[in-house]
Amino acid sequence: MDFERIGVHEVWQGRIASVRVETWRLDDGAEVEREVVGHPGAVAVVAHDGERLFLVTQPREAVGDPALLELPAGKLDEDGEDVLNTAKRELAEEIGKGARSWRHLTSFWSSPGFSDEEIHVYLATDLFDSQAEADENERIEIVTVALSRLDDAIHRCRDAKSLVGLLWLKAFGEGG
Amino acid sequence: MDFERIGVHEVWQGRIASVRVETWRLDDGAEVEREVVGHPGAVAVVAHDGERLFLVTQPREAVGDPALLELPAGKLDEDGEDVLNTAKRELAEEIGKGARSWRHLTSFWSSPGFSDEEIHVYLATDLFDSQAEADENERIEIVTVALSRLDDAIHRCRDAKSLVGLLWLKAFGEGG
């Protein structure tokens, strides 16, 4: 027996996310139905210049927060764009920086029980000022936190990608 | 001006998740529409007995993995059940253990850009064998990992709650 998707039908299509009902045959032969929220995936960037971490706040209506503190991040929403290039574009758009050093830290599923969203987390260092492209969201504000206060930043962040990225930096430093 | 939800309508209701379109008035007076995936929230438990971490694998159809390695976890799906009690119930159901020591590590939004799912992460130590209640999902398998191999466990996990919980343990130990 194979773990295999044997059927799918779309039940809702939004501007970013979608919902489909999938039928799977499991390894033991059983067939199950699963409701799956489809999402194109995202990147998030732990960016620091050796002294300061660069974070952002923005309104997050889904969770009722007018200024949630997060890593610079964005959706993989440009057709065929390389993941690392998306990270570079988002860093420039959100904090007006480029980076000479890029390292992939980890990639993870945000909610594998019901969503296929995957988030790719990068570390960007050796920063330089970049011509920021116009961002579609003018409500993003840049927040810098001293790297020596990384623990504070971890305790202030309340979302998966920011916790994973900052905890990874705390746990493994530039290695890991 | 206040950051305020001024309208909502449901567009899809599934067995667990739902989708609604919300209208928000932002601090600057603008009105925006947001598609929000509703989810009841979840708990996840970093459980160890001083020598071994207790993890689980199970099929995760949404991400196409027949045996994703994760923390013991579960949805807040019982009406009015206290969050910590949900964590205790899930730990018993999934790994057949109780714990004399419980500590809340953090709570986070899995995807605040489009979902209201919040995950509460606990540390459970001083474990004892528990009469496992029947679990609704018989495909869960217990995986133990030596606590001395925590780094390996972190590198093998691929989902938000497991990374946040294990990285928190690595970064802060039993403190934090």
Coordinates of C-alpha atoms in Angstrom, one line a residue:
Chain A
M1 CA 0.0 0.0 0.0
D2 CA 1.1 3.5 -0.6
F3 CA 0.4 6.8 1.0
E4 CA -1.2 8.5 -1.9
R5 CA -3.6 11.3 -2.7
I6 CA -6.4 9.7 -4.8
G7 CA -8.9 12.6 -5.1
V8 CA -9.2 16.4 -4.7
H9 CA -11.8 19.0 -5.2
E10 CA -11.6 22.7 -4.6
V11 CA -14.2 24.2 -2.3
W12 CA -13.1 27.8 -2.0
Q13 CA -10.6 30.0 -3.7
G14 CA -9.5 33.3 -2.1
R15 CA -7.1 36.0 -3.1
I16 CA -4.2 34.2 -1.3
A17 CA -5.4 31.0 0.4
S18 CA -7.8 28.3 -0.9
V19 CA -9.5 25.3 0.6
R20 CA -9.8 21.9 -1.0
V21 CA -11.0 18.5 0.2
E22 CA -8.6 15.7 -0.5
T23 CA -9.0 12.0 -0.4
W24 CA -6.0 10.0 0.7
R25 CA -5.2 6.3 0.8
L26 CA -3.0 5.6 3.8
D27 CA -0.3 3.0 4.2
D28 CA -2.7 0.6 5.9
G29 CA -5.2 0.8 3.0
A30 CA -7.7 3.1 4.7
E31 CA -9.2 6.0 2.8
V32 CA -9.7 9.3 4.6
E33 CA -10.9 12.8 3.6
R34 CA -9.0 15.8 4.7
E35 CA -9.8 19.5 4.4
V36 CA -6.7 21.3 3.4
V37 CA -6.0 25.1 3.3
G38 CA -3.7 25.8 0.4
H39 CA -1.2 28.6 0.6
P40 CA 1.7 29.5 -1.7
G41 CA 4.3 29.5 1.1
A42 CA 6.4 32.3 2.5
V43 CA 9.9 33.4 3.4
A44 CA 11.1 35.1 6.7
V45 CA 14.5 36.7 7.3
V46 CA 16.5 37.0 10.5
A47 CA 18.5 40.2 9.6
H48 CA 21.2 41.8 11.8
D49 CA 24.2 44.0 11.3
G50 CA 26.2 42.6 14.2
E51 CA 24.6 45.1 16.6
R52 CA 20.9 45.3 15.8
L53 CA 18.2 43.0 14.7
F54 CA 15.8 44.4 12.1
L55 CA 12.2 43.5 12.8
V56 CA 8.9 45.0 11.6
T57 CA 5.4 45.7 13.0
Q58 CA 2.3 45.7 10.9
P59 CA -1.5 45.3 11.4
R60 CA -2.5 41.7 11.5
E61 CA -6.3 41.7 11.3
A62 CA -6.6 37.9 11.4
V63 CA -5.3 37.9 15.0
G64 CA -6.7 41.3 16.0
D65 CA -3.3 43.0 16.5
P66 CA -2.7 46.5 15.1
A67 CA 1.1 46.2 15.3
L68 CA 2.4 42.6 15.6
L69 CA 6.2 42.4 15.9
E70 CA 7.7 40.0 13.3
L71 CA 10.6 39.1 11.2
P72 CA 10.6 40.7 7.7
A73 CA 8.7 38.2 5.6
G74 CA 6.5 37.8 2.6
K75 CA 4.6 35.3 0.5
L76 CA 6.0 33.3 -2.4
D77 CA 3.6 35.1 -4.7
E78 CA 5.6 35.8 -7.8
D79 CA 5.4 33.1 -10.3
G80 CA 8.5 31.0 -10.5
E81 CA 10.6 33.4 -8.3
D82 CA 13.4 31.6 -6.6
V83 CA 12.9 31.4 -2.8
L84 CA 16.1 33.1 -1.9
N85 CA 15.3 35.9 -4.4
T86 CA 11.9 36.3 -2.7
A87 CA 13.7 36.7 0.7
K88 CA 16.1 39.3 -0.9
R89 CA 13.2 41.2 -2.4
E90 CA 11.2 41.2 0.9
L91 CA 14.2 42.4 2.9
A92 CA 14.7 45.3 0.6
E93 CA 11.0 46.2 0.5
E94 CA 10.4 45.9 4.2
I95 CA 13.5 47.3 5.8
G96 CA 15.4 48.9 2.9
K97 CA 18.4 46.6 3.3
G98 CA 20.4 44.2 1.2
A99 CA 22.8 41.6 2.6
R100 CA 26.1 40.2 1.4
S101 CA 25.7 37.0 3.4
W102 CA 22.6 34.8 3.2
R103 CA 22.2 31.4 4.9
H104 CA 19.1 29.1 4.9
L105 CA 18.3 28.2 8.6
T106 CA 15.3 25.9 8.3
S107 CA 12.0 25.4 6.5
F108 CA 8.9 24.3 8.3
W109 CA 5.2 23.7 7.9
S110 CA 3.2 26.3 9.8
S111 CA 0.2 24.0 10.5
P112 CA 0.6 20.5 9.0
G113 CA -2.7 19.3 10.4
F114 CA -4.7 21.4 8.0
S115 CA -2.5 23.7 5.8
D116 CA 0.2 23.2 3.2
E117 CA 1.9 26.5 4.0
E118 CA 5.7 26.1 4.2
I119 CA 7.9 28.9 5.5
H120 CA 11.6 29.2 4.6
V121 CA 13.7 31.0 7.1
Y122 CA 17.0 32.7 6.2
L123 CA 19.7 34.5 8.1
A124 CA 20.9 37.7 6.4
T125 CA 24.1 39.4 7.7
D126 CA 26.7 41.9 6.4
L127 CA 23.8 44.3 5.6
F128 CA 24.0 47.4 3.4
D129 CA 21.5 50.1 2.5
S130 CA 19.4 49.2 -0.4
Q131 CA 17.1 51.1 -2.7
A132 CA 13.9 49.9 -1.3
E133 CA 11.4 49.0 -3.9
A134 CA 7.9 50.4 -3.3
D135 CA 6.1 48.1 -0.9
E136 CA 2.5 47.2 -1.4
N137 CA 1.9 47.7 2.3
E138 CA 2.7 51.1 3.6
R139 CA 1.8 50.2 7.1
I140 CA 4.9 48.3 7.9
E141 CA 7.2 50.0 10.5
I142 CA 10.8 49.0 11.1
V143 CA 11.8 48.2 14.7
T144 CA 15.4 47.6 15.6
V145 CA 16.4 45.7 18.7
A146 CA 19.9 45.4 20.1
L147 CA 21.3 42.0 19.3
S148 CA 22.4 41.8 23.0
R149 CA 18.6 41.9 23.8
L150 CA 17.8 38.9 21.6
D151 CA 16.0 37.2 24.6
D152 CA 13.7 40.2 24.9
A153 CA 12.9 40.0 21.2
I154 CA 12.1 36.3 21.5
H155 CA 9.8 37.0 24.4
R156 CA 8.0 39.8 22.5
C157 CA 7.4 37.8 19.3
R158 CA 4.2 35.9 19.1
D159 CA 4.3 34.2 15.7
A160 CA 5.8 31.0 14.4
K161 CA 8.3 32.2 11.8
S162 CA 9.7 34.9 14.1
L163 CA 10.0 32.6 17.1
V164 CA 11.6 29.9 14.9
G165 CA 14.1 32.3 13.4
L166 CA 15.1 34.1 16.6
L167 CA 15.2 30.9 18.7
W168 CA 17.4 29.3 16.0
L169 CA 19.8 32.3 16.2
K170 CA 19.8 32.1 20.0
A171 CA 20.2 28.3 20.1
F172 CA 22.8 27.9 17.3
G173 CA 24.3 31.3 16.7
E174 CA 25.4 31.7 13.1
G175 CA 25.9 27.9 13.0
G176 CA 23.4 25.1 13.4
Chain B
M1 CA -9.4 56.1 15.0
D2 CA -9.4 52.6 16.3
F3 CA -8.2 49.3 14.9
E4 CA -11.6 47.6 14.8
R5 CA -13.4 44.8 13.0
I6 CA -16.5 46.4 11.5
G7 CA -17.9 43.5 9.4
V8 CA -17.6 39.7 9.0
H9 CA -19.2 37.1 6.9
E10 CA -18.6 33.3 6.8
V11 CA -17.7 31.9 3.4
W12 CA -16.9 28.3 4.3
Q13 CA -17.3 26.1 7.3
G14 CA -15.4 22.8 7.5
R15 CA -15.2 20.2 10.2
I16 CA -12.3 21.9 11.9
A17 CA -11.3 25.1 10.1
S18 CA -13.5 27.8 8.5
V19 CA -13.1 30.8 6.3
R20 CA -14.6 34.2 6.8
V21 CA -14.1 37.6 5.1
E22 CA -13.6 40.4 7.6
T23 CA -13.7 44.2 7.1
W24 CA -11.4 46.1 9.4
R25 CA -11.0 49.8 10.0
L26 CA -7.3 50.5 10.6
D27 CA -5.8 53.2 12.8
D28 CA -5.3 55.5 9.9
G29 CA -9.0 55.3 9.0
A30 CA -8.6 53.0 6.0
E31 CA -11.0 50.1 5.5
V32 CA -9.6 46.8 4.3
E33 CA -11.0 43.3 3.6
R34 CA -9.2 40.3 4.9
E35 CA -9.8 36.6 4.3
V36 CA -9.3 34.8 7.6
V37 CA -9.0 31.1 8.2
G38 CA -10.6 30.3 11.5
H39 CA -9.2 27.5 13.7
P40 CA -10.0 26.6 17.4
G41 CA -6.3 26.7 18.4
A42 CA -4.1 23.9 19.7
V43 CA -1.7 22.8 22.4
A44 CA 1.7 21.1 22.0
V45 CA 3.8 19.5 24.7
V46 CA 7.6 19.2 25.1
A47 CA 7.7 16.1 27.3
H48 CA 10.9 14.5 28.7
D49 CA 11.8 12.3 31.6
G50 CA 15.3 13.7 32.0
E51 CA 16.7 11.2 29.6
R52 CA 14.3 10.9 26.7
L53 CA 12.2 13.3 24.7
F54 CA 8.8 11.9 23.7
L55 CA 7.8 12.7 20.1
V56 CA 5.2 11.2 17.8
T57 CA 4.8 10.5 14.1
Q58 CA 1.5 10.5 12.2
P59 CA 0.3 10.8 8.6
R60 CA -0.1 14.5 7.7
E61 CA -2.0 14.5 4.4
A62 CA -2.0 18.3 4.1
V63 CA 1.8 18.3 3.6
G64 CA 2.0 14.9 1.9
D65 CA 4.1 13.2 4.7
P66 CA 3.1 9.7 5.8
A67 CA 5.0 10.0 9.2
L68 CA 5.7 13.6 10.2
L69 CA 7.8 13.9 13.4
E70 CA 6.2 16.2 15.9
L71 CA 5.6 17.1 19.5
P72 CA 2.5 15.5 21.1
A73 CA -0.3 18.0 20.3
G74 CA -3.9 18.4 19.7
K75 CA -6.7 20.8 19.0
L76 CA -8.7 22.8 21.5
D77 CA -11.8 21.1 20.4
E78 CA -13.6 20.3 23.6
D79 CA -16.0 23.0 24.5
G80 CA -14.8 25.1 27.4
E81 CA -11.9 22.8 28.3
D82 CA -9.1 24.6 30.0
V83 CA -5.9 24.9 27.8
L84 CA -3.7 23.1 30.3
N85 CA -6.2 20.3 30.7
T86 CA -6.2 19.9 26.9
A87 CA -2.4 19.5 27.1
K88 CA -2.7 16.9 29.8
R89 CA -5.4 15.0 27.9
E90 CA -3.4 15.0 24.7
L91 CA -0.2 13.9 26.4
A92 CA -2.1 10.9 27.9
E93 CA -3.8 10.0 24.7
E94 CA -0.8 10.3 22.5
I95 CA 2.1 8.9 24.6
G96 CA 0.4 7.3 27.6
K97 CA 2.1 9.6 30.1
G98 CA 1.1 12.1 32.8
A99 CA 3.4 14.7 34.2
R100 CA 3.8 16.1 37.7
S101 CA 5.4 19.3 36.5
W102 CA 3.8 21.5 33.8
R103 CA 5.1 24.8 32.6
H104 CA 3.8 27.1 29.9
L105 CA 6.7 28.0 27.6
T106 CA 5.0 30.3 25.0
S107 CA 1.9 30.8 22.9
F108 CA 2.1 31.9 19.2
W109 CA 0.1 32.5 16.1
S110 CA 1.0 29.9 13.4
S111 CA 0.2 32.2 10.5
P112 CA -1.0 35.6 11.6
G113 CA -1.2 36.9 8.0
F114 CA -4.3 34.7 7.2
S115 CA -5.2 32.5 10.2
D116 CA -6.3 33.0 13.8
E117 CA -4.8 29.6 14.9
E118 CA -3.0 30.1 18.2
I119 CA -0.7 27.3 19.6
H120 CA 0.1 27.0 23.3
V121 CA 3.3 25.2 24.1
Y122 CA 4.0 23.5 27.4
L123 CA 6.9 21.7 29.0
A124 CA 6.0 18.5 30.8
T125 CA 8.5 16.8 33.1
D126 CA 8.5 14.4 36.0
L127 CA 6.6 12.0 33.9
F128 CA 4.7 8.9 35.0
D129 CA 2.8 6.2 33.1
S130 CA -0.8 7.1 32.6
Q131 CA -3.8 5.1 31.6
A132 CA -4.0 6.3 28.0
E133 CA -7.5 7.1 27.0
A134 CA -8.5 5.8 23.6
D135 CA -7.3 8.1 21.0
E136 CA -9.3 8.9 18.0
N137 CA -6.3 8.5 15.8
E138 CA -4.8 5.0 15.9
R139 CA -2.0 5.9 13.5
I140 CA 0.1 7.9 16.0
E141 CA 3.4 6.2 16.8
I142 CA 5.6 7.2 19.7
V143 CA 9.3 8.1 19.0
T144 CA 11.7 8.6 21.8
V145 CA 14.9 10.6 21.3
A146 CA 17.7 10.9 23.8
L147 CA 17.7 14.3 25.4
S148 CA 21.4 14.4 24.7
R149 CA 20.4 14.4 21.0
L150 CA 18.1 17.4 21.2
D151 CA 19.9 19.1 18.3
D152 CA 19.2 16.1 16.1
A153 CA 15.5 16.2 17.0
I154 CA 15.4 19.9 16.1
H155 CA 17.0 19.3 12.8
R156 CA 14.5 16.4 12.1
C157 CA 11.4 18.4 13.0
R158 CA 9.7 20.3 10.2
D159 CA 6.7 22.0 11.8
A160 CA 6.2 25.2 13.7
K161 CA 5.1 24.0 17.1
S162 CA 7.8 21.3 17.3
L163 CA 10.5 23.7 16.3
V164 CA 9.3 26.4 18.7
G165 CA 9.1 23.9 21.6
L166 CA 12.4 22.1 21.1
L167 CA 14.3 25.3 20.2
W168 CA 12.9 26.9 23.4
L169 CA 14.2 24.0 25.4
K170 CA 17.6 24.2 23.7
A171 CA 17.8 28.0 24.0
F172 CA 16.5 28.4 27.6
G173 CA 16.7 25.0 29.2
E174 CA 13.9 24.6 31.8
G175 CA 14.0 28.4 32.3
G176 CA 13.2 31.2 29.9

